[in-house]
Amino acid sequence: DEPGLGKTAQSVLAASVANAYPLLAVVPNVVKMNWAREVERWTPQRRATVIHGDGGQVDAFADVFIVNYEVLDRHLSWLGSLGLRGMVVDEAHFIKNLTSQRSQNVLALGARIREQVRNPLMLALTGTPLINDVEDFDAIWRFLGWTNGEKPGPELMEKLDATGFTPADKAFYPEARDAVISMGIVRRKKKDVAADLPDKLIADLPVELDDEYGRSIRAAERELGERLAAKYRRIIEARGDKVLYGEVDEDIVRLVAHGELEESKAQGAGAQGAGADNVFTMVRKIGQAKALLAADYAVQLQRSVGKVVFFAKHID
């Protein structure tokens, strides 16, 4: 389906109907938080946990585990022993190259689930049409269990047998294509469902920065907060009062914040005073940290819809 037609919602609801919990969603980093939000929105009785970095904050009792491709290899072992009953691969064109580590990780986990569960829910989602080569589908069909290596799996074999044709017959290939599509390939375009869509779709995509950028930003935030708090305490104590936790003098808070802003302006966005980040360098760092994710998402959209208009505050 093209973007905005509800692939995430469909998956979340399919898992609910199939009771396919625990469910694993393997997704691009930029939509991890959105997935958690959609789980909460469509199935409020279910808990989602997002796996970041080494997984230190994971809720082991959640119903839905959400992980991005880049860190999946760190978590293959424990995810494989979790007793997963379903798995969703979002932006499934990411695994079209069978030889990539990313594809191999997904297929290994999919095979493990199939060994443990008789009829797991396996979903592959993409808004990007795969039209170059039938080989683009190879890894996806293996993940879904439709093929096993070069051979059709039992379910697909049954559908192909039902056509009554063999590969020697001219009519075999269109019939085989229809047989595969009837097993679950759905393609919807916005123009097909335009009457049912709102005029404008606005999607906020909160992102978690769990790499080196993210860590440096959190450290800088702490440092900035401590510096502002120390200034606040000094002013309170200078007038002979005690700093009481839970009580805040809002006038002095405004004074401290205004002072920090003026100092930052004087230093400029490119400078740092006494080795510390000012407000402007903080904003710049956050912009740089989001740049890769924003570019990644823009490319995904471009593949699906053709043209993208990109507005940005930061040159990065």
CSV table of C-alpha atoms in Angstrom, one decimal:
chain,number,residue,atom,x,y,z
A,1,ASP,CA,0.0,0.0,0.0
A,2,GLU,CA,1.1,3.6,-0.6
A,3,PRO,CA,2.1,5.6,2.5
A,4,GLY,CA,-0.8,6.9,4.6
A,5,LEU,CA,-3.2,4.0,3.9
A,6,GLY,CA,-2.7,2.3,7.2
A,7,LYS,CA,-0.3,-0.6,6.9
A,8,THR,CA,0.7,-0.3,10.5
A,9,ALA,CA,-2.9,-0.2,11.7
A,10,GLN,CA,-3.8,-3.2,9.6
A,11,SER,CA,-0.9,-5.2,11.1
A,12,VAL,CA,-1.7,-4.3,14.6
A,13,LEU,CA,-5.3,-5.3,14.2
A,14,ALA,CA,-4.4,-8.5,12.3
A,15,ALA,CA,-2.2,-9.5,15.3
A,16,SER,CA,-5.1,-8.7,17.6
A,17,VAL,CA,-7.6,-10.9,15.6
A,18,ALA,CA,-5.1,-13.7,15.3
A,19,ASN,CA,-4.0,-13.3,19.0
A,20,ALA,CA,-0.4,-13.5,17.6
A,21,TYR,CA,1.3,-12.4,20.8
A,22,PRO,CA,4.1,-11.9,21.6
A,23,LEU,CA,4.5,-10.1,18.3
A,24,LEU,CA,7.8,-8.8,16.8
A,25,ALA,CA,7.9,-5.8,14.5
A,26,VAL,CA,11.2,-5.2,12.6
A,27,VAL,CA,11.0,-1.6,11.3
A,28,PRO,CA,13.2,1.3,10.1
A,29,ASN,CA,14.6,3.4,13.0
A,30,VAL,CA,12.6,6.4,12.0
A,31,VAL,CA,9.2,4.8,12.6
A,32,LYS,CA,9.9,2.8,15.8
A,33,MET,CA,8.1,5.3,18.1
A,34,ASN,CA,5.2,5.6,15.6
A,35,TRP,CA,4.7,1.9,15.8
A,36,ALA,CA,4.5,1.9,19.6
A,37,ARG,CA,1.9,4.7,19.3
A,38,GLU,CA,-0.2,2.8,16.8
A,39,VAL,CA,-0.2,-0.3,19.0
A,40,GLU,CA,-1.5,1.9,21.8
A,41,ARG,CA,-4.0,3.6,19.6
A,42,TRP,CA,-5.6,0.5,17.9
A,43,THR,CA,-5.1,-2.1,20.6
A,44,PRO,CA,-5.1,-0.1,23.9
A,45,GLN,CA,-5.3,-3.4,25.9
A,46,ARG,CA,-1.8,-4.4,24.6
A,47,ARG,CA,1.6,-3.2,25.7
A,48,ALA,CA,4.4,-2.3,23.3
A,49,THR,CA,8.1,-2.0,24.1
A,50,VAL,CA,10.7,-0.4,21.8
A,51,ILE,CA,14.1,-1.9,21.7
A,52,HIS,CA,16.9,0.7,21.6
A,53,GLY,CA,20.6,0.0,21.4
A,54,ASP,CA,21.5,-2.9,23.7
A,55,GLY,CA,18.0,-3.2,25.0
A,56,GLY,CA,18.6,-2.0,28.6
A,57,GLN,CA,15.1,-0.5,28.9
A,58,VAL,CA,13.0,-3.4,27.4
A,59,ASP,CA,9.7,-4.4,29.0
A,60,ALA,CA,10.1,-8.2,28.9
A,61,PHE,CA,6.4,-8.6,29.6
A,62,ALA,CA,5.1,-6.6,26.7
A,63,ASP,CA,2.9,-8.0,23.9
A,64,VAL,CA,4.6,-6.2,21.0
A,65,PHE,CA,8.4,-5.9,20.7
A,66,ILE,CA,9.5,-3.2,18.2
A,67,VAL,CA,13.1,-3.2,16.9
A,68,ASN,CA,14.9,-1.5,14.1
A,69,TYR,CA,16.9,-3.4,11.4
A,70,GLU,CA,20.3,-1.9,12.5
A,71,VAL,CA,20.2,-3.4,16.0
A,72,LEU,CA,18.4,-6.6,15.3
A,73,ASP,CA,21.6,-8.7,15.2
A,74,ARG,CA,22.3,-7.8,18.9
A,75,HIS,CA,18.9,-9.3,20.0
A,76,LEU,CA,18.5,-12.4,17.7
A,77,SER,CA,19.2,-14.9,20.5
A,78,TRP,CA,16.7,-13.8,23.2
A,79,LEU,CA,14.1,-12.8,20.7
A,80,GLY,CA,14.3,-16.3,19.2
A,81,SER,CA,13.6,-17.8,22.5
A,82,LEU,CA,10.7,-15.6,23.5
A,83,GLY,CA,8.0,-17.8,22.0
A,84,LEU,CA,7.0,-15.2,19.4
A,85,ARG,CA,3.7,-16.1,17.6
A,86,GLY,CA,3.9,-13.4,14.9
A,87,MET,CA,6.4,-11.2,13.1
A,88,VAL,CA,6.0,-8.1,10.9
A,89,VAL,CA,8.7,-6.9,8.6
A,90,ASP,CA,8.0,-3.2,7.8
A,91,GLU,CA,9.4,-1.7,4.6
A,92,ALA,CA,10.0,-5.3,3.4
A,93,HIS,CA,11.9,-4.1,0.4
A,94,PHE,CA,14.8,-3.6,2.8
A,95,ILE,CA,15.3,-7.4,2.8
A,96,LYS,CA,15.1,-8.0,-1.0
A,97,ASN,CA,18.9,-8.7,-1.2
A,98,LEU,CA,19.2,-12.3,0.0
A,99,THR,CA,22.9,-12.0,0.7
A,100,SER,CA,22.7,-8.9,3.0
A,101,GLN,CA,23.2,-9.4,6.8
A,102,ARG,CA,19.9,-7.6,7.3
A,103,SER,CA,17.9,-10.2,5.2
A,104,GLN,CA,19.7,-13.1,6.8
A,105,ASN,CA,18.9,-11.9,10.3
A,106,VAL,CA,15.2,-11.5,9.4
A,107,LEU,CA,15.0,-14.9,7.7
A,108,ALA,CA,16.8,-16.7,10.5
A,109,LEU,CA,14.3,-15.3,13.1
A,110,GLY,CA,11.4,-16.0,10.8
A,111,ALA,CA,12.5,-19.6,10.4
A,112,ARG,CA,12.9,-20.0,14.2
A,113,ILE,CA,9.4,-18.7,14.8
A,114,ARG,CA,8.0,-21.2,12.2
A,115,GLU,CA,9.8,-24.1,14.0
A,116,GLN,CA,8.2,-23.1,17.3
A,117,VAL,CA,4.7,-22.2,16.2
A,118,ARG,CA,2.4,-24.2,14.0
A,119,ASN,CA,0.7,-21.3,12.1
A,120,PRO,CA,2.4,-17.9,13.0
A,121,LEU,CA,1.2,-14.6,11.7
A,122,MET,CA,3.9,-13.4,9.2
A,123,LEU,CA,3.4,-10.0,7.5
A,124,ALA,CA,5.7,-8.2,5.1
A,125,LEU,CA,4.7,-4.6,4.4
A,126,THR,CA,6.0,-2.1,1.8
A,127,GLY,CA,4.8,1.0,0.0
A,128,THR,CA,7.5,0.6,-2.6
A,129,PRO,CA,6.5,-1.4,-5.7
A,130,LEU,CA,8.9,-4.2,-6.4
A,131,ILE,CA,8.9,-4.3,-10.2
A,132,ASN,CA,12.6,-4.8,-11.3
A,133,ASP,CA,13.0,-8.5,-10.9
A,134,VAL,CA,11.1,-11.5,-9.5
A,135,GLU,CA,14.3,-12.1,-7.4
A,136,ASP,CA,13.3,-9.0,-5.4
A,137,PHE,CA,10.5,-11.1,-4.0
A,138,ASP,CA,12.7,-14.1,-3.1
A,139,ALA,CA,13.6,-13.2,0.5
A,140,ILE,CA,10.1,-11.9,1.2
A,141,TRP,CA,8.5,-15.1,0.0
A,142,ARG,CA,10.9,-17.1,2.1
A,143,PHE,CA,10.1,-15.0,5.1
A,144,LEU,CA,6.3,-15.6,4.5
A,145,GLY,CA,6.9,-19.4,4.1
A,146,TRP,CA,5.7,-19.4,0.5
A,147,THR,CA,9.0,-20.7,-0.9
A,148,ASN,CA,11.7,-22.8,0.5
A,149,GLY,CA,14.9,-22.1,-1.3
A,150,GLU,CA,14.1,-22.4,-5.0
A,151,LYS,CA,11.0,-24.5,-4.5
A,152,PRO,CA,7.5,-23.5,-3.7
A,153,GLY,CA,6.4,-24.2,-0.1
A,154,PRO,CA,3.4,-26.6,0.6
A,155,GLU,CA,0.8,-23.9,0.6
A,156,LEU,CA,2.0,-22.3,-2.7
A,157,MET,CA,2.4,-25.8,-4.3
A,158,GLU,CA,-1.2,-26.5,-3.5
A,159,LYS,CA,-2.3,-23.3,-5.2
A,160,LEU,CA,-0.1,-24.0,-8.2
A,161,ASP,CA,-1.4,-27.5,-8.5
A,162,ALA,CA,-5.0,-26.2,-8.4
A,163,THR,CA,-4.4,-24.2,-11.6
A,164,GLY,CA,-4.1,-27.5,-13.6
A,165,PHE,CA,-1.1,-26.1,-15.5
A,166,THR,CA,2.6,-26.9,-15.5
A,167,PRO,CA,5.5,-24.6,-16.3
A,168,ALA,CA,5.5,-26.1,-19.8
A,169,ASP,CA,2.1,-24.6,-20.5
A,170,LYS,CA,1.9,-21.1,-21.9
A,171,ALA,CA,-1.0,-20.2,-19.5
A,172,PHE,CA,1.0,-21.3,-16.4
A,173,TYR,CA,2.8,-18.1,-15.6
A,174,PRO,CA,-0.2,-15.7,-15.5
A,175,GLU,CA,-2.1,-18.3,-13.5
A,176,ALA,CA,0.9,-18.8,-11.1
A,177,ARG,CA,1.1,-15.0,-10.6
A,178,ASP,CA,-2.6,-14.9,-9.7
A,179,ALA,CA,-2.1,-17.8,-7.4
A,180,VAL,CA,0.6,-15.9,-5.5
A,181,ILE,CA,-1.3,-12.7,-5.4
A,182,SER,CA,-4.4,-14.5,-4.0
A,183,MET,CA,-2.2,-15.7,-1.1
A,184,GLY,CA,-1.9,-12.2,0.2
A,185,ILE,CA,-0.3,-9.6,-2.0
A,186,VAL,CA,-2.5,-6.5,-1.7
A,187,ARG,CA,-1.7,-3.3,-3.6
A,188,ARG,CA,-3.8,-0.2,-2.9
A,189,LYS,CA,-3.1,3.3,-4.3
A,190,LYS,CA,-4.3,6.5,-2.7
A,191,LYS,CA,-6.3,7.3,-5.8
A,192,ASP,CA,-8.2,4.0,-5.4
A,193,VAL,CA,-9.4,5.0,-1.9
A,194,ALA,CA,-9.3,8.8,-2.2
A,195,ALA,CA,-12.9,9.2,-1.3
A,196,ASP,CA,-12.3,7.5,2.1
A,197,LEU,CA,-9.2,9.6,3.0
A,198,PRO,CA,-9.1,12.9,4.9
A,199,ASP,CA,-8.0,15.9,2.8
A,200,LYS,CA,-4.6,16.1,4.6
A,201,LEU,CA,-2.6,13.5,6.5
A,202,ILE,CA,-0.3,14.8,9.2
A,203,ALA,CA,2.0,12.3,10.8
A,204,ASP,CA,4.4,13.3,13.6
A,205,LEU,CA,7.3,10.9,13.8
A,206,PRO,CA,9.1,11.1,17.1
A,207,VAL,CA,12.5,9.6,16.9
A,208,GLU,CA,14.7,8.1,19.6
A,209,LEU,CA,18.4,8.9,19.2
A,210,ASP,CA,20.3,5.9,20.6
A,211,ASP,CA,23.6,6.4,18.9
A,212,GLU,CA,26.6,8.5,19.7
A,213,TYR,CA,24.8,11.7,18.7
A,214,GLY,CA,21.9,10.9,21.1
A,215,ARG,CA,24.2,10.2,24.0
A,216,SER,CA,26.1,13.5,23.5
A,217,ILE,CA,22.9,15.4,23.3
A,218,ARG,CA,21.6,13.9,26.5
A,219,ALA,CA,24.9,14.7,28.2
A,220,ALA,CA,24.8,18.3,26.9
A,221,GLU,CA,21.2,18.6,28.1
A,222,ARG,CA,22.1,17.5,31.6
A,223,GLU,CA,25.1,19.9,31.6
A,224,LEU,CA,23.0,22.8,30.4
A,225,GLY,CA,20.3,22.0,33.0
A,226,GLU,CA,22.8,21.8,35.8
A,227,ARG,CA,24.4,25.1,34.8
A,228,LEU,CA,21.0,26.9,34.7
A,229,ALA,CA,20.0,25.4,38.1
A,230,ALA,CA,23.4,26.5,39.6
A,231,LYS,CA,22.7,30.1,38.4
A,232,TYR,CA,19.2,30.0,39.9
A,233,ARG,CA,20.5,28.8,43.3
A,234,ARG,CA,23.2,31.5,43.4
A,235,ILE,CA,20.7,34.3,42.8
A,236,ILE,CA,18.3,32.9,45.5
A,237,GLU,CA,21.1,32.5,48.0
A,238,ALA,CA,22.5,36.0,47.2
A,239,ARG,CA,19.3,37.6,48.4
A,240,GLY,CA,19.5,35.6,51.6
A,241,ASP,CA,16.8,33.0,50.9
A,242,LYS,CA,17.0,29.2,51.0
A,243,VAL,CA,16.5,27.1,47.9
A,244,LEU,CA,13.4,25.0,48.7
A,245,TYR,CA,12.8,22.0,46.5
A,246,GLY,CA,9.3,22.0,45.0
A,247,GLU,CA,9.1,25.8,45.2
A,248,VAL,CA,10.2,27.8,42.2
A,249,ASP,CA,10.4,31.6,41.8
A,250,GLU,CA,9.2,32.0,38.2
A,251,ASP,CA,10.6,35.5,37.9
A,252,ILE,CA,14.1,34.3,38.6
A,253,VAL,CA,13.7,31.3,36.3
A,254,ARG,CA,12.8,33.8,33.5
A,255,LEU,CA,15.8,35.9,34.5
A,256,VAL,CA,18.2,33.0,34.3
A,257,ALA,CA,16.8,31.7,31.0
A,258,HIS,CA,16.9,35.2,29.5
A,259,GLY,CA,20.5,35.6,30.6
A,260,GLU,CA,21.5,32.2,29.1
A,261,LEU,CA,19.8,33.2,25.8
A,262,GLU,CA,21.7,36.6,25.7
A,263,GLU,CA,25.0,34.9,26.4
A,264,SER,CA,24.4,32.3,23.7
A,265,LYS,CA,23.6,35.0,21.2
A,266,ALA,CA,26.8,36.8,22.1
A,267,GLN,CA,28.8,33.6,21.6
A,268,GLY,CA,27.0,32.8,18.4
A,269,ALA,CA,25.7,29.4,17.2
A,270,GLY,CA,29.1,28.1,16.2
A,271,ALA,CA,30.9,29.0,19.5
A,272,GLN,CA,30.9,27.3,22.9
A,273,GLY,CA,31.6,29.2,26.1
A,274,ALA,CA,34.0,27.6,28.5
A,275,GLY,CA,33.7,24.3,26.6
A,276,ALA,CA,30.0,24.0,27.3
A,277,ASP,CA,27.1,23.8,24.8
A,278,ASN,CA,24.8,26.8,24.6
A,279,VAL,CA,21.2,26.8,23.5
A,280,PHE,CA,22.1,27.3,19.9
A,281,THR,CA,24.7,24.6,19.7
A,282,MET,CA,22.2,22.3,21.4
A,283,VAL,CA,19.6,23.0,18.7
A,284,ARG,CA,22.2,22.5,16.0
A,285,LYS,CA,23.2,19.1,17.5
A,286,ILE,CA,19.6,17.9,17.6
A,287,GLY,CA,19.2,19.0,14.0
A,288,GLN,CA,22.3,17.1,13.0
A,289,ALA,CA,21.2,14.0,14.9
A,290,LYS,CA,17.8,14.0,13.1
A,291,ALA,CA,19.3,14.7,9.7
A,292,LEU,CA,20.1,11.1,8.8
A,293,LEU,CA,16.8,9.8,9.9
A,294,ALA,CA,14.9,12.6,8.1
A,295,ALA,CA,16.9,11.9,4.9
A,296,ASP,CA,16.2,8.2,5.3
A,297,TYR,CA,12.5,8.8,5.6
A,298,ALA,CA,12.4,11.2,2.7
A,299,VAL,CA,14.0,8.5,0.5
A,300,GLN,CA,11.5,6.0,1.6
A,301,LEU,CA,8.6,8.4,0.7
A,302,GLN,CA,10.2,9.2,-2.7
A,303,ARG,CA,10.4,5.5,-3.6
A,304,SER,CA,6.7,5.2,-2.9
A,305,VAL,CA,5.2,8.4,-4.2
A,306,GLY,CA,7.6,9.8,-6.7
A,307,LYS,CA,8.1,13.4,-5.5
A,308,VAL,CA,8.7,14.8,-2.1
A,309,VAL,CA,8.9,18.4,-0.9
A,310,PHE,CA,11.3,18.7,2.0
A,311,PHE,CA,11.3,21.7,4.3
A,312,ALA,CA,14.1,21.9,6.9
A,313,LYS,CA,15.4,24.4,9.4
A,314,HIS,CA,18.9,23.0,9.4
A,315,ILE,CA,21.3,23.0,6.5
A,316,ASP,CA,22.6,19.6,7.7
